[in-house]
CSV table of C-alpha atoms and ligand atoms in Angstrom, one decimal:
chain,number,residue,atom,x,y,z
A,470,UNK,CA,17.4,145.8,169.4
A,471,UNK,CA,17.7,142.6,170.9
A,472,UNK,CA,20.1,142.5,174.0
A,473,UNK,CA,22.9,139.8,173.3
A,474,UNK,CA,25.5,138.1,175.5
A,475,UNK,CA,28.8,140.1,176.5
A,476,UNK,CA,31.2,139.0,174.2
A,477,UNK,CA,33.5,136.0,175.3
A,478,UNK,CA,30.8,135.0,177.7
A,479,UNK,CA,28.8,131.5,175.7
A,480,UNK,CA,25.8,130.5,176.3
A,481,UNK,CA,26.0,126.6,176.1
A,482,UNK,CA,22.9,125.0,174.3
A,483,UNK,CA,21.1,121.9,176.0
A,484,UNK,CA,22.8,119.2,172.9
A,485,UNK,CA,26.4,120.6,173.5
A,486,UNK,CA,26.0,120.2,177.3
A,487,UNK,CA,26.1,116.5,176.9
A,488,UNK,CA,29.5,116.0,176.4
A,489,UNK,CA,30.1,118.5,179.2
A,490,UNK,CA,28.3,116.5,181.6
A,491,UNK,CA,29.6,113.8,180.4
A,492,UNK,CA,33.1,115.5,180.8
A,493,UNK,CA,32.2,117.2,184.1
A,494,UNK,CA,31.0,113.9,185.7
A,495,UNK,CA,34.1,112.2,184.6
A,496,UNK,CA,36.5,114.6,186.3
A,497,UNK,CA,34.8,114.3,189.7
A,498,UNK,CA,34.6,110.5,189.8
A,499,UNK,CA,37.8,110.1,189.0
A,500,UNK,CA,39.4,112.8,191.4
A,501,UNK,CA,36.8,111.7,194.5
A,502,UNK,CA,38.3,108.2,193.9
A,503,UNK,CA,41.6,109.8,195.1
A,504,UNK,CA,40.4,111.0,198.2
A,505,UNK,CA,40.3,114.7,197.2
A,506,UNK,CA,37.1,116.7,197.8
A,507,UNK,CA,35.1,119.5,197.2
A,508,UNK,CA,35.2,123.0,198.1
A,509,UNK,CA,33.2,125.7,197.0
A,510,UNK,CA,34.1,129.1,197.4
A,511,UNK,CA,32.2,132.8,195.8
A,512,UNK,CA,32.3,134.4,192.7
A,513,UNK,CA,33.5,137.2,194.1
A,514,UNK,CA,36.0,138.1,196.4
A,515,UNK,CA,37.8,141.1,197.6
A,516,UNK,CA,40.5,142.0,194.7
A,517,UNK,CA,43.3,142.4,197.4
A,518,UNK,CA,42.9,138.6,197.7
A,519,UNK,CA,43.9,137.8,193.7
A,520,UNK,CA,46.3,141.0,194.0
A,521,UNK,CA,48.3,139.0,196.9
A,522,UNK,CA,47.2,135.4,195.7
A,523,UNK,CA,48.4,135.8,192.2
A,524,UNK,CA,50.9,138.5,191.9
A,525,UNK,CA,50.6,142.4,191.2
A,526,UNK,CA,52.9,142.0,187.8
A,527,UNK,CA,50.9,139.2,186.6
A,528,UNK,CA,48.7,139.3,183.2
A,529,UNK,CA,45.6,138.1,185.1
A,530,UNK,CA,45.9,141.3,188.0
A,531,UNK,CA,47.5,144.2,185.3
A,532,UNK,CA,44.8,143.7,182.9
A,533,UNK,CA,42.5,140.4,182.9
A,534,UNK,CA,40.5,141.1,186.1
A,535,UNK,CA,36.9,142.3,186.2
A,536,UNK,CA,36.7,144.7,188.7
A,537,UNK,CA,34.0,146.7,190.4
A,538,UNK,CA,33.3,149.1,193.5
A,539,UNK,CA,31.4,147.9,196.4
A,540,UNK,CA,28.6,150.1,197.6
A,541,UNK,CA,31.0,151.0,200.0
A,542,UNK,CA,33.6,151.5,197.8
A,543,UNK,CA,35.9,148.4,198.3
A,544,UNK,CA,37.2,146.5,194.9
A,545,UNK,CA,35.9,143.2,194.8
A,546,UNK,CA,36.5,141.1,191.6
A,547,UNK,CA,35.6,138.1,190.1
A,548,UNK,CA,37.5,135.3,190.4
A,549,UNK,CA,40.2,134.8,187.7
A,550,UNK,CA,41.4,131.3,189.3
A,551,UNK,CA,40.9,129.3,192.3
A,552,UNK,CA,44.0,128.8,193.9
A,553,UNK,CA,43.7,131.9,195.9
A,554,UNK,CA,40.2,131.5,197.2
A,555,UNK,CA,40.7,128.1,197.8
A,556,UNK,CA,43.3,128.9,200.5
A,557,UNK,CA,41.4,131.8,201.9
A,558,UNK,CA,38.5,129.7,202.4
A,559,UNK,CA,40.4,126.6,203.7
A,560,UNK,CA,42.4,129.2,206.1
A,561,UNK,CA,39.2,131.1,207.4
A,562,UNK,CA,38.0,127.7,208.6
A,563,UNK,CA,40.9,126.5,209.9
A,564,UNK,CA,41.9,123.6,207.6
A,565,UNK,CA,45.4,124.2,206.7
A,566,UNK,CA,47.3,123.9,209.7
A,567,UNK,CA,48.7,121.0,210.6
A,568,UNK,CA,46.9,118.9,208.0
A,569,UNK,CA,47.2,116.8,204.9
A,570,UNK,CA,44.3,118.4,202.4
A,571,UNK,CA,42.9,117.6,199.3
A,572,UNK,CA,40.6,119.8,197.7
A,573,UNK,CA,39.2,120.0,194.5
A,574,UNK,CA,37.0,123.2,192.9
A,575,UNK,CA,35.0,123.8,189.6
A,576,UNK,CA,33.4,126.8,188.2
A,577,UNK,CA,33.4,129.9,185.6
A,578,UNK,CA,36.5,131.9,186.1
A,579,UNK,CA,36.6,135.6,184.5
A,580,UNK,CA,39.5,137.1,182.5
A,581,UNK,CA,39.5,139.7,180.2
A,582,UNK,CA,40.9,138.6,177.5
A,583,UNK,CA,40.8,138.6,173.5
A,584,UNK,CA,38.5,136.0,173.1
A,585,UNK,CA,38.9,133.2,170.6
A,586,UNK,CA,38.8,129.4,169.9
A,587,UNK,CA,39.2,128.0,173.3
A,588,UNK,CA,40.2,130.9,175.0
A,589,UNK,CA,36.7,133.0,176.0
A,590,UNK,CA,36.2,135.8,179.3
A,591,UNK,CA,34.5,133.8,181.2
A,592,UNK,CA,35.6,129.8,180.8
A,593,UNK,CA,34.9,126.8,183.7
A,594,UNK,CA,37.8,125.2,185.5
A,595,UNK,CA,38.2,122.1,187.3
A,596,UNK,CA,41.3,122.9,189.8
A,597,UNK,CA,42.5,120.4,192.2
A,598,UNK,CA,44.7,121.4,195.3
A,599,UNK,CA,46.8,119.1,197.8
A,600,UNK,CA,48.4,120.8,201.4
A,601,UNK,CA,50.3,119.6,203.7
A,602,UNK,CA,52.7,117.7,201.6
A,603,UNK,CA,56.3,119.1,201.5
A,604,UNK,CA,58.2,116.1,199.3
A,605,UNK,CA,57.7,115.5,195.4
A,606,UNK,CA,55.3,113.0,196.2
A,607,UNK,CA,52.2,116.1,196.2
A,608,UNK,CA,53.2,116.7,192.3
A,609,UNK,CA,53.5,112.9,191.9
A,610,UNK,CA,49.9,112.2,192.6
A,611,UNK,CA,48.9,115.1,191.0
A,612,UNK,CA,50.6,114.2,187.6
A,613,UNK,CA,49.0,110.9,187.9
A,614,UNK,CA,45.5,112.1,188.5
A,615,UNK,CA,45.6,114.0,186.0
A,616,UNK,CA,46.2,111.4,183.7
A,617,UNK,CA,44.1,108.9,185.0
A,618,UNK,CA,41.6,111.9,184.2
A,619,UNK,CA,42.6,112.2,180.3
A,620,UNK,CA,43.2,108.1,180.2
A,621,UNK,CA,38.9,108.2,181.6
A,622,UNK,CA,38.3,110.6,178.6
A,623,UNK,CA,40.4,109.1,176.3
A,624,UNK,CA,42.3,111.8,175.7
A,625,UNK,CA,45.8,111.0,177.1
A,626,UNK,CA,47.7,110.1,173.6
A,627,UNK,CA,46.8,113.4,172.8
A,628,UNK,CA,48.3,114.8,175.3
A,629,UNK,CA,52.1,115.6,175.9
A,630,UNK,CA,53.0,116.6,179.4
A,631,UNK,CA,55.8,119.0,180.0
A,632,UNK,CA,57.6,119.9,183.3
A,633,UNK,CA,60.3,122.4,185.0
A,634,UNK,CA,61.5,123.0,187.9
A,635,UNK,CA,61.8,126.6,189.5
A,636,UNK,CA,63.6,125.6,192.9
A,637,UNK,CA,63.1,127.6,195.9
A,638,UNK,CA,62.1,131.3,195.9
A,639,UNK,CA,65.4,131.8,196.9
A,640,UNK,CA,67.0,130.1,193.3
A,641,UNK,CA,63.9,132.3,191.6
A,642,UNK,CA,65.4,135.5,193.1
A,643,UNK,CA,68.9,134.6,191.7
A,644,UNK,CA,68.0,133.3,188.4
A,645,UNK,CA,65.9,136.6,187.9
A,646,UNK,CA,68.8,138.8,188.4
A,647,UNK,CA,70.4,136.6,185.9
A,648,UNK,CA,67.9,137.0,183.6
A,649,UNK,CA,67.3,140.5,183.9
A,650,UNK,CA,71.2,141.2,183.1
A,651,UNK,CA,70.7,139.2,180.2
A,652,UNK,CA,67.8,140.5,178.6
A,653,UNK,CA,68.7,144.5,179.4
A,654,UNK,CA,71.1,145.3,176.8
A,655,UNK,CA,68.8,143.7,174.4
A,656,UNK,CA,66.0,145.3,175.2
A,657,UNK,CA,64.9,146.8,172.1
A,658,UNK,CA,64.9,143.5,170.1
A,659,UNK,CA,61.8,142.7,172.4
A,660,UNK,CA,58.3,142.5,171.9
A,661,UNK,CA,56.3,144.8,173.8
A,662,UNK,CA,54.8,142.7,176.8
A,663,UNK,CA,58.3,141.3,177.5
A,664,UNK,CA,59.4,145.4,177.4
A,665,UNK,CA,57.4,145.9,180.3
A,666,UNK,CA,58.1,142.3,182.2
A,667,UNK,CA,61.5,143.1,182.0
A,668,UNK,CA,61.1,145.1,184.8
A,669,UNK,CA,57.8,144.1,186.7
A,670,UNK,CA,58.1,140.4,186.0
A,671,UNK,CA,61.0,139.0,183.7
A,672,UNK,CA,60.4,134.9,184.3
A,673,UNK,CA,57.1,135.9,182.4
A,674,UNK,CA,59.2,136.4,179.0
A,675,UNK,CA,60.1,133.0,179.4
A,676,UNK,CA,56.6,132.5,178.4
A,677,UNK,CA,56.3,134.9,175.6
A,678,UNK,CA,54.8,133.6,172.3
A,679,UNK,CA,56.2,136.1,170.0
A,680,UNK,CA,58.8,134.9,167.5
A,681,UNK,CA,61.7,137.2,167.7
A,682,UNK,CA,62.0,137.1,171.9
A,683,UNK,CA,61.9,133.2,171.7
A,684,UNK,CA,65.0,133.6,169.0
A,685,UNK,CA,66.8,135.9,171.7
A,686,UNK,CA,65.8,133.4,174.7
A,687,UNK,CA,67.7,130.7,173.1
A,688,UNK,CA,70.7,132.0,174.4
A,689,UNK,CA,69.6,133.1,177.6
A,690,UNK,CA,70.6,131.7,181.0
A,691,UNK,CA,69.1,128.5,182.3
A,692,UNK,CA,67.4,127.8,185.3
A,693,UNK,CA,69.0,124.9,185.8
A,694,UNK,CA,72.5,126.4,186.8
A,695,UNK,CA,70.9,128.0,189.3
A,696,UNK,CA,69.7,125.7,191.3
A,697,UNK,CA,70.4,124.1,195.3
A,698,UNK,CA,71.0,120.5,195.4
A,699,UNK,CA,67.8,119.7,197.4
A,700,UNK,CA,65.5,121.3,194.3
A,701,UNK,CA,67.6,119.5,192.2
A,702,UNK,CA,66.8,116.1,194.3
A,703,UNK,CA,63.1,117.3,194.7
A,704,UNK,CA,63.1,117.4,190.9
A,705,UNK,CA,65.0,114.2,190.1
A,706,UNK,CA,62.8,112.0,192.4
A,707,UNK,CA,59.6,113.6,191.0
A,708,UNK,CA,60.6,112.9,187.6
A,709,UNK,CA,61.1,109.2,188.8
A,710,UNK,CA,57.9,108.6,189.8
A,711,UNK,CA,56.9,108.9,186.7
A,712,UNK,CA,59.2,107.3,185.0
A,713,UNK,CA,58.2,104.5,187.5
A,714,UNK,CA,54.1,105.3,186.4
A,715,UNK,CA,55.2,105.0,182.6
A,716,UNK,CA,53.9,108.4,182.5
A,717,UNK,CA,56.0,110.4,179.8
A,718,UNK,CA,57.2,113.7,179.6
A,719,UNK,CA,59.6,116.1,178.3
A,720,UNK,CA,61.5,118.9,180.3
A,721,UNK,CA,61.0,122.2,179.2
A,722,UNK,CA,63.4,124.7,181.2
A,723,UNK,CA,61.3,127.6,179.6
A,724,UNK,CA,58.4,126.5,181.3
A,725,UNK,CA,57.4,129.2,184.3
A,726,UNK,CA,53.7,129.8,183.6
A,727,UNK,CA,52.0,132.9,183.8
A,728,UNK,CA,51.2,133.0,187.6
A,729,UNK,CA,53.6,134.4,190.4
A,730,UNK,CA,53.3,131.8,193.1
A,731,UNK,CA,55.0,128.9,192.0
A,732,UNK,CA,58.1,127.2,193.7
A,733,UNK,CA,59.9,123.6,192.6
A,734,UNK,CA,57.7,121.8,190.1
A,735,UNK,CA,55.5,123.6,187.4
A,736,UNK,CA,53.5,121.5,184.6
A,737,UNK,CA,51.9,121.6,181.5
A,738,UNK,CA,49.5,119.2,180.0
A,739,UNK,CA,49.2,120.0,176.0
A,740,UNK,CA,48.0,119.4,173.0
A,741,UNK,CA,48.9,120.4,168.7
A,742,UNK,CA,45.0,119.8,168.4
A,743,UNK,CA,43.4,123.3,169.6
A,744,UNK,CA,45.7,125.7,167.7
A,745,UNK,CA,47.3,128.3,170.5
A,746,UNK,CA,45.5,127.4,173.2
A,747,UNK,CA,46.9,124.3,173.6
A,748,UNK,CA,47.5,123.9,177.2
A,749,UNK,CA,44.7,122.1,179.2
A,750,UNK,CA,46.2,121.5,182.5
A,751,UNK,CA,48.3,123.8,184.2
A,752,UNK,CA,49.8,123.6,187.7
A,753,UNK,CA,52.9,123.2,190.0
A,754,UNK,CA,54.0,123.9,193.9
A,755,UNK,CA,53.5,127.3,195.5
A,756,UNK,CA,55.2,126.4,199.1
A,757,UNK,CA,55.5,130.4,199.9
A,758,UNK,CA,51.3,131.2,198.8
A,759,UNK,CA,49.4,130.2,202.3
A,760,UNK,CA,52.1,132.3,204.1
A,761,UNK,CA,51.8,135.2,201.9
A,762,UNK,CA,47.8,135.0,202.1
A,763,UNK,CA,48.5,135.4,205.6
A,764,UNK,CA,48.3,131.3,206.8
A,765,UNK,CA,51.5,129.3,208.6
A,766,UNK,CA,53.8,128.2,205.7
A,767,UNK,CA,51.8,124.8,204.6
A,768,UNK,CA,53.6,123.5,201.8
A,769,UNK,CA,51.1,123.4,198.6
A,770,UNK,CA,51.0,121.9,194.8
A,771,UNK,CA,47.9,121.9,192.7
A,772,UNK,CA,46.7,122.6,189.0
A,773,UNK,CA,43.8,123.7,187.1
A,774,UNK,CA,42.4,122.1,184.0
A,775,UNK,CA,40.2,124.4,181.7
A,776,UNK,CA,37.4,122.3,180.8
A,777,UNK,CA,36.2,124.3,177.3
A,778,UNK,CA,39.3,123.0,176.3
A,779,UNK,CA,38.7,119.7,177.4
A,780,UNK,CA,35.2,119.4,175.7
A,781,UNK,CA,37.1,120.9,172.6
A,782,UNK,CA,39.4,118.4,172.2
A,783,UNK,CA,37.1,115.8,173.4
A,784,UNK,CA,35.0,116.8,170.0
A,785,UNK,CA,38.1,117.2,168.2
A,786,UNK,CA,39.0,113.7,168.8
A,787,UNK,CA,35.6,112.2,168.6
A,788,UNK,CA,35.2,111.1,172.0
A,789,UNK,CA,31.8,109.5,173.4
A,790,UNK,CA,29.3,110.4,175.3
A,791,UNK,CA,26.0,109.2,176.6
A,792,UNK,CA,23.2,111.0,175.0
A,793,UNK,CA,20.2,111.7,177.4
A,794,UNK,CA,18.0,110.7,175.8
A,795,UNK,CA,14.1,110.7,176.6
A,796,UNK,CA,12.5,107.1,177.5
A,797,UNK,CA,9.1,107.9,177.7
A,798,UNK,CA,6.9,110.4,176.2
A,799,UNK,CA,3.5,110.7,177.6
A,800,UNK,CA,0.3,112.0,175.9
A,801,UNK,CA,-3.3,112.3,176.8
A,802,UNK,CA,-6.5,112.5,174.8
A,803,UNK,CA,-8.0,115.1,177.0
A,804,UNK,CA,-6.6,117.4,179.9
A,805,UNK,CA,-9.3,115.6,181.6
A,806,UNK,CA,-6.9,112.8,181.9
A,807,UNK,CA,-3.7,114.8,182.7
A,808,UNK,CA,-3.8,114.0,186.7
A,809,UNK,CA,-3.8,110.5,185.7
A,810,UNK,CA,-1.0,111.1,183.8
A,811,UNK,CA,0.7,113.1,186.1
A,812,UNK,CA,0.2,110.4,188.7
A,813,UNK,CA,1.2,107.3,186.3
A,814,UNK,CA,4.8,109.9,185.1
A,815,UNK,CA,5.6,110.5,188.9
A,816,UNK,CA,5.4,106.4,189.8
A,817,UNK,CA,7.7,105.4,186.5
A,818,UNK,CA,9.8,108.1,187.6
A,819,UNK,CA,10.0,106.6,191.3
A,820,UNK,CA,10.1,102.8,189.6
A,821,UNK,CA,12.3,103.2,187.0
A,822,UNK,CA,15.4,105.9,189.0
A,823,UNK,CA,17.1,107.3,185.8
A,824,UNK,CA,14.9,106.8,183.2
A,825,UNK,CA,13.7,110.1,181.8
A,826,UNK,CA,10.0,110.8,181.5
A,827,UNK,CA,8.3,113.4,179.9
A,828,UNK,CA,4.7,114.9,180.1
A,829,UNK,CA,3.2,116.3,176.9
A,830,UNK,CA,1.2,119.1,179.2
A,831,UNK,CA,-0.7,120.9,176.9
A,832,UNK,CA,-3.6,119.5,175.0
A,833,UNK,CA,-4.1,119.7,171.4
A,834,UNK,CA,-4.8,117.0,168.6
A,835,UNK,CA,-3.7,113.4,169.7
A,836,UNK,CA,-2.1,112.9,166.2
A,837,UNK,CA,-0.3,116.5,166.4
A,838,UNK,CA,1.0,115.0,170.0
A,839,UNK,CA,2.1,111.6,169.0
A,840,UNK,CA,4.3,113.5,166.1
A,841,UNK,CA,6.0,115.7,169.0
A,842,UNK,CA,6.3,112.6,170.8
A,843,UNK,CA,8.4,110.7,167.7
A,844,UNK,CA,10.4,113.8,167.5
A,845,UNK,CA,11.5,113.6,170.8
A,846,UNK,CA,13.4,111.1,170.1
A,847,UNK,CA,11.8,109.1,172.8
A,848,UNK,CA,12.0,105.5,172.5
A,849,UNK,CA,8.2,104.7,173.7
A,850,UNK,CA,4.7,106.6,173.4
A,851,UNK,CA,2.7,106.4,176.8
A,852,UNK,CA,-0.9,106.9,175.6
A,853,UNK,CA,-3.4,107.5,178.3
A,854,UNK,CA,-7.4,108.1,177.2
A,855,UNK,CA,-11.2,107.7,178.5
A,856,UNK,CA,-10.3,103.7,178.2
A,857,UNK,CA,-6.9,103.6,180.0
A,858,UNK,CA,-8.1,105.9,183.0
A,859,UNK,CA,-11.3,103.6,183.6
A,860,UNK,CA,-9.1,100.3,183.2
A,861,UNK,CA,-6.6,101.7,185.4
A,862,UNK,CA,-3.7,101.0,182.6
A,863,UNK,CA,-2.1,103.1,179.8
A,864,UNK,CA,-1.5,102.2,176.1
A,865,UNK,CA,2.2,102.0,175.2
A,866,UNK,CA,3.8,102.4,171.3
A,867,UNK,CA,7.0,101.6,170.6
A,868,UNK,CA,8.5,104.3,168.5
A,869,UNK,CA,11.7,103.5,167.4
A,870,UNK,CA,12.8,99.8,165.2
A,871,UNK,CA,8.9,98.1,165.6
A,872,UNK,CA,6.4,100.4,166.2
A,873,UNK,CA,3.7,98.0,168.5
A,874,UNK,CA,0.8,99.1,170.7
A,875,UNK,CA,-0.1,97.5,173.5
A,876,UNK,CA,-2.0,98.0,176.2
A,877,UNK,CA,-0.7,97.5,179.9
A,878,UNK,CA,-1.1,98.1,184.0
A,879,UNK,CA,1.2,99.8,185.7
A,880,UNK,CA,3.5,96.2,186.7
A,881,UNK,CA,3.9,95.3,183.3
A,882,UNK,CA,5.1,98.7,181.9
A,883,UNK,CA,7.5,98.7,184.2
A,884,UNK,CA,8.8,95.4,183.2
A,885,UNK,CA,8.4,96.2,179.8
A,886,UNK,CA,11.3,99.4,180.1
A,887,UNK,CA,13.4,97.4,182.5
B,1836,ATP,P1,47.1,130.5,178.7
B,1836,ATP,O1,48.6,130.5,178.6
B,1836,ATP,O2,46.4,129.6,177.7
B,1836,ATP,O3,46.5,131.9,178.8
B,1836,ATP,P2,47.1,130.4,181.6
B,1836,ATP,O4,48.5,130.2,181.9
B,1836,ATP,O5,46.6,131.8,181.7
B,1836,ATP,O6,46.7,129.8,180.1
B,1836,ATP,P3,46.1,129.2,184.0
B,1836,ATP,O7,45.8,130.4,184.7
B,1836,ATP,O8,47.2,128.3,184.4
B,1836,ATP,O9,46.2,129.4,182.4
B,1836,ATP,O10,44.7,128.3,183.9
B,1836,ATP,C1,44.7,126.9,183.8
B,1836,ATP,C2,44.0,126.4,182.6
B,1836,ATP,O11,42.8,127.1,182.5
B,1836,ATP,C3,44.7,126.7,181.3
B,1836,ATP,O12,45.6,125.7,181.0
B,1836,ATP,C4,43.5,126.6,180.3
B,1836,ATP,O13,43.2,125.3,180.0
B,1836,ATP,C5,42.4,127.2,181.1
B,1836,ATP,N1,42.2,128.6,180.7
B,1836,ATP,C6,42.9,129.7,181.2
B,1836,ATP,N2,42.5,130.8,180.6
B,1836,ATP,C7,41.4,130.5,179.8
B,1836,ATP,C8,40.5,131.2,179.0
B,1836,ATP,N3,40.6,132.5,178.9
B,1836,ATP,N4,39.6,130.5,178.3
B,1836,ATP,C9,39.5,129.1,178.4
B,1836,ATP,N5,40.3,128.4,179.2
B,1836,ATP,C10,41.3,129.1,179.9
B,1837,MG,MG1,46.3,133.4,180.3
C-alpha cells in the first residue's frame, strides 16, 4: 500500500503555492515596512515552555499538543503557537529587558485537532510581537498593521474586526469568580467542554460555539462591570485610535480567546466567508507572560494571523496573484550542445535577474521538445543546434500571440526579453 500523508497535514502543490507566495511575500513587506523583524525560533521545544506559555487548562495544552519523549525521556512538543517561543528566544538572548521590540515569526504550527476546511493539524502562521510598550499605543499599531496587511491583499472589506477588553489580571481574577457563581447552578444546561472549563478555565465558555451555553451566556455577568478605571482608559484611548485611523470595529464583551495569557486588549479579525473558521487574526496584550516565562515583567501585545485561511479567503474572493511563469525554455538538437546551452541559460539568468529560464536536459526528438516547451507555458523557445554553436548565437521562437523565429547573439536576445 502506498504510504499517504498524516491526516490534517497538506501537501501544497507547486500551482496553489502561487498565491501563497504571493500572500507570504505580501505579509513580510508590509510588516518590515513597520520596523518589525524577524525571528526564527525551533519546531520543537521543551513542552514545559507551551505548558507555562499558554496555560495548563487551555484547549491547545489538554488535548491539541503533539507530544513525544526525548531519548532521555524529557517531553518536548511541537510548537502549537509562537508567542511562547518567541519570548524564550528573545529572553535567552537578552532582548527584552529594557527595550522597545518588534518581532515578527512564520511557520507550521501543530494542533491536534478535527481537521476541516480551514482548520488542518499542522497550518502556517504569520505572528507578529511588540515589547516594551506598556500604553494602548502597542495594540494601536498592531490593529493598524494588520489592516494595512488585509488593505495589501485586498481583503479588508471582508473583514470585520472585533475587540474586548480583559483589564488587568487582577479584574480577570474577579470577573472569574463572578462568572463561576453564575454558571454553577446551571451547570447541567451546559455543553460538555464548558462542564469541564467551569472549573479549570471558565472565561473559555465565553468562547463556546454550542447553541444552548451561548443562550445561557446572555444573561451572564459582564466584564465590563468589573473593570479599574485605568483598563477602562487603556481601553477607551485604544478604541480612539482607531476611530482616529477610520478603522472600524465592533465591541464584543464575549470575546476572551482561547489562550490564557491575555491582559487589556484582545482582537479578532473575521470573516462570514470561510464557514466556522472564520477568524484570521487573532491577538491582544499579555503584560504578565515574560514574567511568568521567567523574564522581568516587559509589557507585551501581539497577534497571529493563520495564513491557510488567508489564502482561503484570498481564493474565495478572487484576489490576484502573479503567476511564475517560465520566460524561456531552452532546447538542443543534440546533448552535444547542452554545455552551450548550459553556458548561454546561466548568462540570461545573470543578464536578465528574475526572469525564469529553463533547460530541457534530456535529449530526445527536437519536435517532441519544442511541444514540451509550448506546454510549458513559456513565452519564448531558445533553440540551440550544430549552426547556433558554430555562429556563437541561438535561434529564438516566440511561442505565444506570433509565433517568429529568428536567429540572434547573445546582446540581442537579451534586448529582445527586456
Ligand atoms: P480557532 O478559534 O479557530 O480554533 P484559535 O483561537 O485556536 O482559533 P489562535 O491560537 O489564536 O487560534 O491562532 C491564531 C490564528 O491561527 C487563528 O485565528 C487562525 O487563523 C489560525 N489557526 C489556529 N488554529 C488553526 C488550525 N488548526 N488550522 C488553521 N489555522 C488555524
Ligand atoms: Mg483553536
Amino acid at each position: 500500500m502506498n504510504i499517504q500523508s498524516i491526516r490534517g497535514m497538506r501537501d501544497l502543490l507547486p500551482n496553489e503555492l502561487q498565491r501563497w507566495h504571493h500572500i507570504e511575500r505580501t505579509l513580510i513587506d508590509v510588516t518590515q515596512s513597520f520596523g518589525f523583524r524577524e525571528l526564527r525560533f525551533p519546531l520543537l521545544e521543551f513542552t514545559t515552555l507551551f505548558a507555562r506559555g499558554v496555560g495548563e487548562s487551555t484547549d491547545i495544552i489538554e488535548k491539541e499538543m503533539y507530544s513525544l519523549a526525548d531519548r532521555d525521556g524529557e517531553s518536548l512538543s511541537l510548537r502549537p503557537e509562537g508567542t511562547a517561543s518567541c519570548i524564550r528566544a528573545a529572553l535567552q538572548h537578552g532582548l527584552l529587558h529594557n527595550q522597545i521590540q518588534n518581532f515578527w515569526y512564520r511557520g507550521p504550527m501543530f494542533r491536534y485537532e478535527r481537521p476541516q476546511k480551514g482548520r488542518y493539524r499542522q497550518f502556517e502562521q504569520f505572528g507578529v510581537e511588540s515589547f516594551g510598550v506598556p500604553s494602548f499605543a502597542a495594540e494601536a499599531e498592531l490593529i493598524q498593521l494588520s489592516a494595512a496587511v488585509f488593505d495589501a491583499l485586498g481583503m479588508r472589506d471582508a473583514l470585520r474586526l472585533e475587540i474586548n477588553t480583559l483589564g488587568t489580571l487582577e479584574n480577570r481574577r474577579v470577573y472569574r469568580q463572578a462568572l463561576v457563581d453564575f454558571l454553577t447552578p446551571h451547570r447541567d444546561e451546559l455543553d460538555e467542554d464548558s462542564k469541564r472549563r467551569l472549573d479549570s478555565n471558565p472565561l473559555r465558555i465565553l468562547d463556546s460555539k454550542n447553541e444552548k451555553t451561548r443562550v445561557l451566556l446572555e444573561n451572564a455577568p459582564g466584564f465590563t462591570d468589573y473593570l479599574e478605571e485605568s483598563a477602562v482608559e487603556h481601553f477607551e484611548s485604544f478604541k480612539q485610535v482607531l476611530q482616529s485611523l477610520g478603522i472600524q470595529f465592533e465591541v464584543n464583551p464575549k470575546l476572551v480567546r482561547g489562550l490564557d495569557y491575555y491582559t487589556h486588549t484582545v482582537f479578532e479579525w473575521m470573516t462570514d466567508q470561510l464557514g466556522a473558521q472564520g477568524t484570521v487574526c487573532a491577538g491582544g496584550r499579555y503584560d504578565g507572560l515574560v514574567e511568568q516565562l521567567g523574564g522581568k515583567a516587559t509589557p507585551g501585545a501581539g497577534y497571529a494571523m493563520g495564513i491557510d485561511r488567508l489564502v482561503l479567503l484570498h481564493e474565495t474572493l478572487g484576489g490576484e496573484f502573479p503567476l511564475e511563469s517560465i520566460d524561456v525554455y531552452c532546447i538542443t538538437m543534440d546533448e552535444a550542445y547542452l554545455s552551450y546551452a548550459f553556458d548561454w541559460c546561466a548568462r540570461l539568468r545573470q543578464a536578465l535577474p528574475g526572469r525564469t529560464i529553463v533547460l530541457h536536459k534530456s535529449a530526445g526528438k527536437f519536435q517532441k521538445q519544442l511541444k514540451r516547451a509550448d506546454k510549458s507555458g513559456a513565452k519564448m523557445a531558445l533553440l540551440i543546434g550544430e549552426q547556433e554553436v558554430a555562429s556563437n548565437t541561438a535561434t529564438i521562437k516566440w511561442l505565444r500571440e506570433e509565433k517568429t523565429q529568428q536567429t540572434l547573439d547573445f546582446a540581442a536576445l537579451c534586448k529582445s526579453l527586456s
